[in-house]
GROMACS .gro file of N, CA, C and O in nm:
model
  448
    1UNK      N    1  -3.997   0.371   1.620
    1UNK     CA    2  -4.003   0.297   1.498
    1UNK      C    3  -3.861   0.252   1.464
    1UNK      O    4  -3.765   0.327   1.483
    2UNK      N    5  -3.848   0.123   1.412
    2UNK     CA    6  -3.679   0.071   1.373
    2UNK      C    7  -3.692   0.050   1.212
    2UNK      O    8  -3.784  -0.021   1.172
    3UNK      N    9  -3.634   0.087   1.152
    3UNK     CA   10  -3.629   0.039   1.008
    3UNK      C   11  -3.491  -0.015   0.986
    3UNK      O   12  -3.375   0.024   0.998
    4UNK      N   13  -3.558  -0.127   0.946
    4UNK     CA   14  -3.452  -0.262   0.893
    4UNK      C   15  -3.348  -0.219   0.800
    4UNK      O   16  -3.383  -0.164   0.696
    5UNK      N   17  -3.218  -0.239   0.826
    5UNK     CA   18  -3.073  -0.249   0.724
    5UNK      C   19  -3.096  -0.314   0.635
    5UNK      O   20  -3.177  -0.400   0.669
    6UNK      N   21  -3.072  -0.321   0.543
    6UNK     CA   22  -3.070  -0.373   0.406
    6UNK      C   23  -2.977  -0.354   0.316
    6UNK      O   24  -2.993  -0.303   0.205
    7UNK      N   25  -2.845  -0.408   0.378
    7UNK     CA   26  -2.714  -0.339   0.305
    7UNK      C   27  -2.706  -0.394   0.114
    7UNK      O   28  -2.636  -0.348   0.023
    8UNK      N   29  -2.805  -0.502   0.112
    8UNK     CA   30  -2.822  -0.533  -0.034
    8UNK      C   31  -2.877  -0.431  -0.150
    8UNK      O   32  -2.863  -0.439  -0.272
    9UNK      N   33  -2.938  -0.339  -0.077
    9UNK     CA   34  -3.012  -0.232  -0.135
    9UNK      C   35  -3.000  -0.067  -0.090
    9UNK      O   36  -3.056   0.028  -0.145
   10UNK      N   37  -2.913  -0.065   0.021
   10UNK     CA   38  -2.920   0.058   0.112
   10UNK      C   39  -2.793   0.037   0.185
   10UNK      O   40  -2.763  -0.065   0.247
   11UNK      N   41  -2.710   0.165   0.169
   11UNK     CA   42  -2.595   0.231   0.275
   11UNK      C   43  -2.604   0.291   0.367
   11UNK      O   44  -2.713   0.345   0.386
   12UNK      N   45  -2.506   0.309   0.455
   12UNK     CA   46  -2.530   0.355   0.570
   12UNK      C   47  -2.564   0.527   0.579
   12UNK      O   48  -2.591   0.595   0.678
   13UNK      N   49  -2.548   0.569   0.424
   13UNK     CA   50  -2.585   0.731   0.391
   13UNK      C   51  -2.720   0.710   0.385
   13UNK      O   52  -2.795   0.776   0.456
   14UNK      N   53  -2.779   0.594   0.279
   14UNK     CA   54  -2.932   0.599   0.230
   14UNK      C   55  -2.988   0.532   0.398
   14UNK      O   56  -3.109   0.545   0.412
   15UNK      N   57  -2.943   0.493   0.473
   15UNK     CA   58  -3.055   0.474   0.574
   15UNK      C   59  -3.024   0.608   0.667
   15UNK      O   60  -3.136   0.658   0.668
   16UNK      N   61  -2.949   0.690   0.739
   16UNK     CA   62  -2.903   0.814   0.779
   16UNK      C   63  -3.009   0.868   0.693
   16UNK      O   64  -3.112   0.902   0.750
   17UNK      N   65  -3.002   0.884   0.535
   17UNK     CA   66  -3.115   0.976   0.470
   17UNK      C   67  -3.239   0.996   0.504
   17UNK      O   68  -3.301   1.101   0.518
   18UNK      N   69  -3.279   0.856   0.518
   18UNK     CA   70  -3.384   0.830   0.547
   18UNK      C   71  -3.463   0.849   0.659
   18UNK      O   72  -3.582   0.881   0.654
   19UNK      N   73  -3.388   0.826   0.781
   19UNK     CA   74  -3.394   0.850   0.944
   19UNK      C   75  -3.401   1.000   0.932
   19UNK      O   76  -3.491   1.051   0.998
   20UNK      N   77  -3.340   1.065   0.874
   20UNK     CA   78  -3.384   1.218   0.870
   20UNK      C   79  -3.497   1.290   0.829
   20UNK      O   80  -3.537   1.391   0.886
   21UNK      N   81  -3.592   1.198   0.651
   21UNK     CA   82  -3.628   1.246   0.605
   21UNK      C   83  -3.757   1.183   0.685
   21UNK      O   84  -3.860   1.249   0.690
   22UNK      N   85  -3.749   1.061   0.745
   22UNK     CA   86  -3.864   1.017   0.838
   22UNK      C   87  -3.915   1.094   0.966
   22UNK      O   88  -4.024   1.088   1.022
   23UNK      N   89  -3.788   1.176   0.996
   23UNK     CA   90  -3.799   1.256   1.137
   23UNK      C   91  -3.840   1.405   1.110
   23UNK      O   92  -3.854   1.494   1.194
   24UNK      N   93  -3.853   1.411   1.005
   24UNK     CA   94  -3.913   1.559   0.933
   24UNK      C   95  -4.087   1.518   0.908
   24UNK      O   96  -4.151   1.619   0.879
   25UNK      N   97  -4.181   1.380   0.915
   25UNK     CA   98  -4.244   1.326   0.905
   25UNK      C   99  -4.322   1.382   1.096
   25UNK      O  100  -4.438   1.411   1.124
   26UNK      N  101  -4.230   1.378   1.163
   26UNK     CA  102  -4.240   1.338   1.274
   26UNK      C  103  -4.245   1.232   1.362
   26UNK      O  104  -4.309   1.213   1.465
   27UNK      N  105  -4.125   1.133   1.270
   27UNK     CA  106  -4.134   0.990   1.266
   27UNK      C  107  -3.998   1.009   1.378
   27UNK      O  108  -3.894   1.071   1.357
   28UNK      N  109  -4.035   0.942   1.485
   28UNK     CA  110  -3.843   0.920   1.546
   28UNK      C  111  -3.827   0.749   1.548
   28UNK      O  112  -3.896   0.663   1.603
   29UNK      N  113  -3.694   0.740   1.456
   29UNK     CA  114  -3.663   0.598   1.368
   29UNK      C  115  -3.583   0.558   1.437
   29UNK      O  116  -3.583   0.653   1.516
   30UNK      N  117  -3.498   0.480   1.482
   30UNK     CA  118  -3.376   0.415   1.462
   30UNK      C  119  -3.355   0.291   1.347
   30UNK      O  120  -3.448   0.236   1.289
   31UNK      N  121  -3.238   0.266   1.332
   31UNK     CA  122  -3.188   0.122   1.235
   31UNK      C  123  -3.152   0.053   1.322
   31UNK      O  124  -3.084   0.091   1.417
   32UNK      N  125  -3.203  -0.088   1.300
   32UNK     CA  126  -3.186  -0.193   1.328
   32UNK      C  127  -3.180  -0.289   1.211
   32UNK      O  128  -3.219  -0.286   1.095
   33UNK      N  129  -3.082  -0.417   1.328
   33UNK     CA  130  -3.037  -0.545   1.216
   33UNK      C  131  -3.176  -0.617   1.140
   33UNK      O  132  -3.291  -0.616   1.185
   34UNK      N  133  -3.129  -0.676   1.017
   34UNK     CA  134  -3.290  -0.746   0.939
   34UNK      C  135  -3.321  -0.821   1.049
   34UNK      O  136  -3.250  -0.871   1.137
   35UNK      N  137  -3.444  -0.821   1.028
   35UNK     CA  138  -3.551  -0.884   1.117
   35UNK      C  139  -3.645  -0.979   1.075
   35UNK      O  140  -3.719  -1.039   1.153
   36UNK      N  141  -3.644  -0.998   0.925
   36UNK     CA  142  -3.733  -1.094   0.872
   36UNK      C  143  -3.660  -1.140   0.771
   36UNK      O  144  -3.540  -1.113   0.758
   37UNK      N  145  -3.730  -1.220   0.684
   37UNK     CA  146  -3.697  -1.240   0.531
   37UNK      C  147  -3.734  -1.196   0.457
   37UNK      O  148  -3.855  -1.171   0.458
   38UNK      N  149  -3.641  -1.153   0.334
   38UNK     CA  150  -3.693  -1.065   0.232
   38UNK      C  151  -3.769  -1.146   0.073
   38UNK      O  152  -3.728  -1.255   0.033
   39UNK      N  153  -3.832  -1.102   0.032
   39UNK     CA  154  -3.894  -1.138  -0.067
   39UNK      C  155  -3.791  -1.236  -0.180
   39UNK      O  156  -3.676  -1.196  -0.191
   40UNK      N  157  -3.818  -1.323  -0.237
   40UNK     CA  158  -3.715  -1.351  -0.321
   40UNK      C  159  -3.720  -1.265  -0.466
   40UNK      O  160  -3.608  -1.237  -0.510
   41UNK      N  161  -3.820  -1.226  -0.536
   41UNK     CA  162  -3.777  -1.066  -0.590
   41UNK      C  163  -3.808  -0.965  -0.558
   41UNK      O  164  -3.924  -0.969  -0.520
   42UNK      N  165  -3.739  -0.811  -0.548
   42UNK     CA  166  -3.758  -0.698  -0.572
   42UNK      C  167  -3.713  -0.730  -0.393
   42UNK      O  168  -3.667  -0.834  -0.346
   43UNK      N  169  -3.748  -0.590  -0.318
   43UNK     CA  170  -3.674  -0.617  -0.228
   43UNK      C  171  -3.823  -0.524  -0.155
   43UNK      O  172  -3.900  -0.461  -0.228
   44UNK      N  173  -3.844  -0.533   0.019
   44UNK     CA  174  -3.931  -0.406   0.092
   44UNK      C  175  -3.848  -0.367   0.201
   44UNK      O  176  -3.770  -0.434   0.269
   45UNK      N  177  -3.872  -0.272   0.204
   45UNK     CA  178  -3.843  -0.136   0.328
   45UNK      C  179  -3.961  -0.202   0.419
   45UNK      O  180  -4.082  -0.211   0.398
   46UNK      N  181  -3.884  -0.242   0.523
   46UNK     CA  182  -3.929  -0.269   0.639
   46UNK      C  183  -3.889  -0.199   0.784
   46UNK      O  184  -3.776  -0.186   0.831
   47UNK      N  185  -4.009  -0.159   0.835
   47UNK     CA  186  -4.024  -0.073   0.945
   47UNK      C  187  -4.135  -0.126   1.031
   47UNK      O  188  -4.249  -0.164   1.006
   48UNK      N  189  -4.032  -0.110   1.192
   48UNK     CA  190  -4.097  -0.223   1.306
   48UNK      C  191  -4.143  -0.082   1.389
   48UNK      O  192  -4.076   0.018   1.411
   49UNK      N  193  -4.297  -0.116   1.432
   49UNK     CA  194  -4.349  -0.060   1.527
   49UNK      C  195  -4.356  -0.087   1.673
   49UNK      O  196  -4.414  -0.180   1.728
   50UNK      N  197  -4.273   0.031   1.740
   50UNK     CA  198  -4.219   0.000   1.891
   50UNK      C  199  -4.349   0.026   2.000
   50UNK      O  200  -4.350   0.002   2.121
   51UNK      N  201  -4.440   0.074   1.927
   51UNK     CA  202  -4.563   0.082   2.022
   51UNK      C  203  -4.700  -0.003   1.973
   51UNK      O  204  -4.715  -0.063   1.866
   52UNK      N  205  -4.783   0.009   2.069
   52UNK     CA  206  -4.876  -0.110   2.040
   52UNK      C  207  -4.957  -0.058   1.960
   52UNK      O  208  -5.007  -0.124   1.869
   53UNK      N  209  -4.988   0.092   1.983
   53UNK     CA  210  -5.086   0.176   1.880
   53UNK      C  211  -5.032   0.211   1.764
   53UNK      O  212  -4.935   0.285   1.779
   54UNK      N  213  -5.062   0.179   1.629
   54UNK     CA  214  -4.941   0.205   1.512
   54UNK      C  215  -5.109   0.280   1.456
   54UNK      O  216  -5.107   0.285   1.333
   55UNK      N  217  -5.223   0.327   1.504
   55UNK     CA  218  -5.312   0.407   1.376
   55UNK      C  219  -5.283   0.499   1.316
   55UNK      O  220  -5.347   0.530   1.216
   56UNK      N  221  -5.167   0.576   1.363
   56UNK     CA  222  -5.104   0.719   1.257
   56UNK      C  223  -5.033   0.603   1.137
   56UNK      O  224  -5.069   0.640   1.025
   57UNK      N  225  -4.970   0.511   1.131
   57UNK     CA  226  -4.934   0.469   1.032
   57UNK      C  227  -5.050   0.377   0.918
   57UNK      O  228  -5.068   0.260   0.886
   58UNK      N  229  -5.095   0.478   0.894
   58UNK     CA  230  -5.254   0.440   0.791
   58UNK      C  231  -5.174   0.397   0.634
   58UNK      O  232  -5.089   0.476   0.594
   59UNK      N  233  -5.193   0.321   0.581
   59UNK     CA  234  -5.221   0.302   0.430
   59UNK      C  235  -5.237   0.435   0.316
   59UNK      O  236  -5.204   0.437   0.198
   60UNK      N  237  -5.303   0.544   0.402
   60UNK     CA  238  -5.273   0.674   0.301
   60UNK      C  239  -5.117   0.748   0.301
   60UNK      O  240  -5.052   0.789   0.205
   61UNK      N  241  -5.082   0.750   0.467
   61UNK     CA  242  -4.957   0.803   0.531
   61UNK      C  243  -4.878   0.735   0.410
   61UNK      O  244  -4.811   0.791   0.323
   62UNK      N  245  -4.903   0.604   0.429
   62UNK     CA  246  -4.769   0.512   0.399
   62UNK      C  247  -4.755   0.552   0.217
   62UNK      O  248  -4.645   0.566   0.163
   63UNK      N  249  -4.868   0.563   0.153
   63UNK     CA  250  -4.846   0.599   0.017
   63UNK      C  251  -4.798   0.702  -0.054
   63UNK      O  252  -4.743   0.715  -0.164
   64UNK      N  253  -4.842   0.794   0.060
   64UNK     CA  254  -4.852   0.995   0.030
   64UNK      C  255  -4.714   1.013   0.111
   64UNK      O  256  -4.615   1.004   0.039
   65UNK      N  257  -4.692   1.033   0.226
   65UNK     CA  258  -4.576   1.123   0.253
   65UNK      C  259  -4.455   1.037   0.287
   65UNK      O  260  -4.345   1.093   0.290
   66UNK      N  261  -4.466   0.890   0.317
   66UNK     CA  262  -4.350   0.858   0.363
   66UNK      C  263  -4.314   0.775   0.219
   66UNK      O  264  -4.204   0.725   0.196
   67UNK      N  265  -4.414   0.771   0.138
   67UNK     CA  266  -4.328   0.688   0.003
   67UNK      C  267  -4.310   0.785  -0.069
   67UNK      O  268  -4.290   0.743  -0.183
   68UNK      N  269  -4.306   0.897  -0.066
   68UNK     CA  270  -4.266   1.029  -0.156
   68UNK      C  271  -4.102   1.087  -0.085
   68UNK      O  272  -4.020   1.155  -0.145
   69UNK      N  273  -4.088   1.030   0.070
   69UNK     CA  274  -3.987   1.038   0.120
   69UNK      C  275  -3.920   0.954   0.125
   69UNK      O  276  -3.805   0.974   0.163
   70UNK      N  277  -3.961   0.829   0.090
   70UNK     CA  278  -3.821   0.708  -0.002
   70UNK      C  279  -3.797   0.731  -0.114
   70UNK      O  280  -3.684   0.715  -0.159
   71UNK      N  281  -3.881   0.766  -0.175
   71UNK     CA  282  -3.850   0.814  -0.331
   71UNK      C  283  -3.761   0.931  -0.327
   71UNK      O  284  -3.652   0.895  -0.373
   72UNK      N  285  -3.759   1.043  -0.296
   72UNK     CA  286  -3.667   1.160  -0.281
   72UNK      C  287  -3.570   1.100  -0.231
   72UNK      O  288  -3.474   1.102  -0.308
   73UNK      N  289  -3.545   1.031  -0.105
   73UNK     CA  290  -3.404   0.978  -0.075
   73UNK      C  291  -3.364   0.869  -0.167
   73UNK      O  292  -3.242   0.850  -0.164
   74UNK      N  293  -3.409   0.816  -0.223
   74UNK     CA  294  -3.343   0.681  -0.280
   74UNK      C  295  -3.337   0.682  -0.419
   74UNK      O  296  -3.282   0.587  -0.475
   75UNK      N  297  -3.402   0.806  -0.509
   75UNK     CA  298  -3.390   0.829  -0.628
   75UNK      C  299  -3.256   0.934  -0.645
   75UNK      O  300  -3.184   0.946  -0.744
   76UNK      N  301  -3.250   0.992  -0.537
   76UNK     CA  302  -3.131   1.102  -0.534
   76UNK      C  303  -2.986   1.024  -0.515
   76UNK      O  304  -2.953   0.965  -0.413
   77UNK      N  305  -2.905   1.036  -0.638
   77UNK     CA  306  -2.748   0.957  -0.605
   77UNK      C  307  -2.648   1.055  -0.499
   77UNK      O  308  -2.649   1.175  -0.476
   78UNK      N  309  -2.589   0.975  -0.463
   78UNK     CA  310  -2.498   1.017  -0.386
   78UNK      C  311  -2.339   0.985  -0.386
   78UNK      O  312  -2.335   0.867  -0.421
   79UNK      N  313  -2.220   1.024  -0.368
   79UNK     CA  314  -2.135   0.933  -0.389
   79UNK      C  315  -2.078   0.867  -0.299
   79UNK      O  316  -2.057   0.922  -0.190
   80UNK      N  317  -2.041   0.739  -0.321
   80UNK     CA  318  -1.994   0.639  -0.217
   80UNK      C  319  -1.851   0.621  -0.263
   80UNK      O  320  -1.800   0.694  -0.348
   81UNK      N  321  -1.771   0.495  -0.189
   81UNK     CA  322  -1.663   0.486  -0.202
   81UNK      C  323  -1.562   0.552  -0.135
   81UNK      O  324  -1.610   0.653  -0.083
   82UNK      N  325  -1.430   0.540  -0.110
   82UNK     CA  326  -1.353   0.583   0.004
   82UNK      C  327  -1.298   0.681  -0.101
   82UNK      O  328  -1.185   0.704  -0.058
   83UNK      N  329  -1.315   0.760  -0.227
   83UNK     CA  330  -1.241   0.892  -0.289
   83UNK      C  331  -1.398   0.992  -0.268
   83UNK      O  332  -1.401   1.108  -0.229
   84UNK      N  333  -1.511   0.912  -0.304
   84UNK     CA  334  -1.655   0.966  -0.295
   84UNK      C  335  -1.640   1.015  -0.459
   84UNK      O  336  -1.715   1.099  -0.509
   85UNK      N  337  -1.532   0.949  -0.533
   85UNK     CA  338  -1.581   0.976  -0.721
   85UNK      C  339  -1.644   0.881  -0.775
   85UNK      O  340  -1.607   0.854  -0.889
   86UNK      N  341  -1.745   0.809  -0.725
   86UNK     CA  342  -1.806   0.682  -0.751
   86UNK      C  343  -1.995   0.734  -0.752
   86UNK      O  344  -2.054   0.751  -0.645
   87UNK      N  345  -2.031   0.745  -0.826
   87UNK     CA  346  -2.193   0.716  -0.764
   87UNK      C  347  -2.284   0.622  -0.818
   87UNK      O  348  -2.273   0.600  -0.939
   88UNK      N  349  -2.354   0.574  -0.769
   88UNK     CA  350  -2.438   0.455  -0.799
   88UNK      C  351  -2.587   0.459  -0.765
   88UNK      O  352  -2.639   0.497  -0.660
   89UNK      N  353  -2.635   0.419  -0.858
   89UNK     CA  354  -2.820   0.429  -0.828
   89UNK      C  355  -2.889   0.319  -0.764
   89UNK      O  356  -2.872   0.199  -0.749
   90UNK      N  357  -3.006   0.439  -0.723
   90UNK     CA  358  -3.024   0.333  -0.637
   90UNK      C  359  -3.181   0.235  -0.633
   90UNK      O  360  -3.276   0.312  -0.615
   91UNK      N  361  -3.213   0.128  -0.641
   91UNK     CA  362  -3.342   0.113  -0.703
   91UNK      C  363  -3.413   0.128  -0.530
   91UNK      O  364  -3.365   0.151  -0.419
   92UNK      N  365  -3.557   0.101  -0.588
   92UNK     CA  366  -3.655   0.166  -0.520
   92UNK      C  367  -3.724   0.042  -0.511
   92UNK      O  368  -3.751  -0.027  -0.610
   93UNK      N  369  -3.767  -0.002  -0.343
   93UNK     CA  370  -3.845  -0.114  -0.270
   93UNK      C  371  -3.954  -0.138  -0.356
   93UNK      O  372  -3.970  -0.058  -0.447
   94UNK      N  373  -4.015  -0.213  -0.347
   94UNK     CA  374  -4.148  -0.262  -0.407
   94UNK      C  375  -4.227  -0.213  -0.342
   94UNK      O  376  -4.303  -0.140  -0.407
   95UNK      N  377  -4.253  -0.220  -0.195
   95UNK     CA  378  -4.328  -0.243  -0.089
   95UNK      C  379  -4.259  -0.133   0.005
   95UNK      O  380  -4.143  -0.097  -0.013
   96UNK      N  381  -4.340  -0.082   0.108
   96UNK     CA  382  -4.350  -0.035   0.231
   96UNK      C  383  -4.420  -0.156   0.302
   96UNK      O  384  -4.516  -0.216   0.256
   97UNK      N  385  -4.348  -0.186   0.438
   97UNK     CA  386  -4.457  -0.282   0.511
   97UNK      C  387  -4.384  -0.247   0.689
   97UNK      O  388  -4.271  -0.261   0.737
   98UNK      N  389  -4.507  -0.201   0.741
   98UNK     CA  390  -4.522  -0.171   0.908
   98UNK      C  391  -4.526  -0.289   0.946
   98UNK      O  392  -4.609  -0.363   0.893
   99UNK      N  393  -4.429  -0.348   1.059
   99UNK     CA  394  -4.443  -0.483   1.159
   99UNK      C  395  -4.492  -0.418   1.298
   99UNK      O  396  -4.455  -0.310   1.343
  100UNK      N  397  -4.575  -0.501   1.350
  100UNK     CA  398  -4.621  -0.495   1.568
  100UNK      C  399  -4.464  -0.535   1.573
  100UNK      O  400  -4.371  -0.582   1.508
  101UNK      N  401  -4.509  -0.472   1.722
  101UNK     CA  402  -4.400  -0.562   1.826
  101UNK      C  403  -4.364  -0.715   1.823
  101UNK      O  404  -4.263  -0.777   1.856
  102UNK      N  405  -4.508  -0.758   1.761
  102UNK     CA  406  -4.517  -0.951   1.738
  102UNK      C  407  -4.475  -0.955   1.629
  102UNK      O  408  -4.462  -1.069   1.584
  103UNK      N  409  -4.441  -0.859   1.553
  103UNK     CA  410  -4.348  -0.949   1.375
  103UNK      C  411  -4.497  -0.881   1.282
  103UNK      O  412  -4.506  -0.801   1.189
  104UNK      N  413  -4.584  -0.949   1.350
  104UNK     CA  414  -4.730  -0.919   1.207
  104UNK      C  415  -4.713  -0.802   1.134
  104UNK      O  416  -4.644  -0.703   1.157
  105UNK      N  417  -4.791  -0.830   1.036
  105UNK     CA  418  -4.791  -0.735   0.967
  105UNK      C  419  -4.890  -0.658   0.993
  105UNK      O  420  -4.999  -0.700   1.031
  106UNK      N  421  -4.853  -0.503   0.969
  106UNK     CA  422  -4.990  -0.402   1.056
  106UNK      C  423  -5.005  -0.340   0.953
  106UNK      O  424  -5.107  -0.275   0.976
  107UNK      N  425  -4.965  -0.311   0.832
  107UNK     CA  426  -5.022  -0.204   0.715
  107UNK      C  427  -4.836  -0.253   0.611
  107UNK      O  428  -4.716  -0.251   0.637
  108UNK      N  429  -4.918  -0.288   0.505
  108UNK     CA  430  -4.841  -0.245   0.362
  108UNK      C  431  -4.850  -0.180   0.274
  108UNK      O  432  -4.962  -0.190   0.223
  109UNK      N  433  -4.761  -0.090   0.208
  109UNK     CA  434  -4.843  -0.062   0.072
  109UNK      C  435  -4.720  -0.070  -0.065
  109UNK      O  436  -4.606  -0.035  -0.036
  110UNK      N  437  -4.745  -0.109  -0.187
  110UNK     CA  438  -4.690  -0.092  -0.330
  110UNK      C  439  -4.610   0.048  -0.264
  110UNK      O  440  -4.634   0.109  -0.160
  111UNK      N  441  -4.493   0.074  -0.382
  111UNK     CA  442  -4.469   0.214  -0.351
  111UNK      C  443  -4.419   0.231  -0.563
  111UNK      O  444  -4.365   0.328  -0.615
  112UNK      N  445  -4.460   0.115  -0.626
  112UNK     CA  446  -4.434   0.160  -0.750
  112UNK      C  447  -4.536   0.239  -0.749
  112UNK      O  448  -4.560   0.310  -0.847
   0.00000   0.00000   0.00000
């Protein structure tokens, strides 16, 4: 699975967070560069499926454990900045949305 950079909304701590809290899922992630276009408001967490079978990534998954694991990472501040006396919040995607290998879309869900 690759989940998309999004340095407009996400650092290189909050995607690291995330790749961790996805691999506790039993998700193995990497980051990769954006891959699509983003909404013109609110922003989605986008995650590309490297295999052809994506049925573990169901519409319940995506609501229950992996949007309870963007929320824990992305509601939790952290500090940034080169002293690290800086912290900043962080808002929270609109959307979860799974891409195929072809770009399509294979499952979305709200995550307000």
């Amino acid at each position: 699975m690759l989940l998309e950079e999004n340095f407009q909304h996400l650092d290189g701590v909050d995607v690291e967070e995330l790749i961790e809290a996805f691999g506790e899922l039993g998700m193995s992630v990497e980051p990769t560069q954006p891959r699509s276009a983003q909404p013109r408001r609110g922003w989605v967490l986008q995650l590309h499926s490297l295999r052809d079978d994506a049925s573990l990534l169901t519409e319940a998954f995506l609501s229950g454990p992996l949007a309870d694991a963007v929320r824990g990472v992305l509601l939790r501040q952290h500090a940034v900045g080169g002293g690290g006396t800086n912290v900043r919040e962080r808002t929270l995607p609109s959307r979860i949305e799974v891409h195929g290998r072809d770009g399509r879309l294979l499952v979305g869900v709200p995550l307000g």
